[in-house]
């Protein structure tokens, strides 16, 4: 197996794990709060990154 394929499969499995993690996350109210917070932070970072690329590229 090629090295790039290995890293790609590693990232894919990580993405799958985090997808399952976030799907199973909001069961408890406090966990739901953390889930919403992390979702908000993810959207914030995504928009700031796209804004940064829009300005500097």
Tab-separated table of C-alpha atoms in Angstrom, residues 1-55:
chain	number	residue	atom	x	y	z
A	1	UNK	CA	0.000	0.000	0.000
A	2	UNK	CA	1.227	3.448	-0.894
A	3	UNK	CA	2.007	5.954	1.855
A	4	UNK	CA	-0.512	8.538	0.591
A	5	UNK	CA	-3.214	5.881	0.524
A	6	UNK	CA	-2.362	5.009	4.118
A	7	UNK	CA	-2.692	8.616	5.296
A	8	UNK	CA	-5.885	9.048	3.270
A	9	UNK	CA	-7.457	5.965	4.843
A	10	UNK	CA	-6.328	7.175	8.266
A	11	UNK	CA	-8.023	10.544	7.732
A	12	UNK	CA	-11.113	8.805	6.379
A	13	UNK	CA	-11.400	6.585	9.445
A	14	UNK	CA	-10.878	9.631	11.677
A	15	UNK	CA	-13.656	11.456	9.831
A	16	UNK	CA	-15.942	8.437	10.230
A	17	UNK	CA	-15.153	8.213	13.929
A	18	UNK	CA	-15.908	11.894	14.503
A	19	UNK	CA	-19.116	11.615	12.474
A	20	UNK	CA	-20.344	8.743	14.661
A	21	UNK	CA	-19.132	10.601	17.757
A	22	UNK	CA	-21.106	13.731	16.891
A	23	UNK	CA	-24.174	11.707	15.914
A	24	UNK	CA	-24.159	9.922	19.267
A	25	UNK	CA	-23.182	13.026	21.214
A	26	UNK	CA	-26.435	14.937	21.983
A	27	UNK	CA	-28.092	12.445	24.346
A	28	UNK	CA	-27.342	14.174	27.630
A	29	UNK	CA	-28.344	17.876	28.100
A	30	UNK	CA	-24.827	18.942	29.068
A	31	UNK	CA	-23.408	16.964	26.145
A	32	UNK	CA	-25.995	18.632	23.943
A	33	UNK	CA	-24.707	22.015	25.119
A	34	UNK	CA	-21.111	20.999	24.300
A	35	UNK	CA	-22.297	19.647	20.939
A	36	UNK	CA	-23.965	22.935	20.031
A	37	UNK	CA	-20.918	24.869	21.202
A	38	UNK	CA	-18.543	22.755	19.111
A	39	UNK	CA	-20.860	23.044	16.100
A	40	UNK	CA	-20.907	26.829	16.527
A	41	UNK	CA	-17.113	26.952	16.848
A	42	UNK	CA	-16.725	24.768	13.761
A	43	UNK	CA	-18.979	27.059	11.712
A	44	UNK	CA	-17.159	30.110	13.054
A	45	UNK	CA	-13.740	28.718	12.137
A	46	UNK	CA	-15.013	27.652	8.710
A	47	UNK	CA	-16.403	31.100	7.923
A	48	UNK	CA	-13.298	32.864	9.218
A	49	UNK	CA	-11.107	30.600	7.074
A	50	UNK	CA	-13.196	31.262	3.970
A	51	UNK	CA	-13.124	34.992	4.759
A	52	UNK	CA	-9.337	34.837	5.150
A	53	UNK	CA	-8.948	33.064	1.791
A	54	UNK	CA	-11.351	35.529	0.166
A	55	UNK	CA	-9.208	38.453	1.312
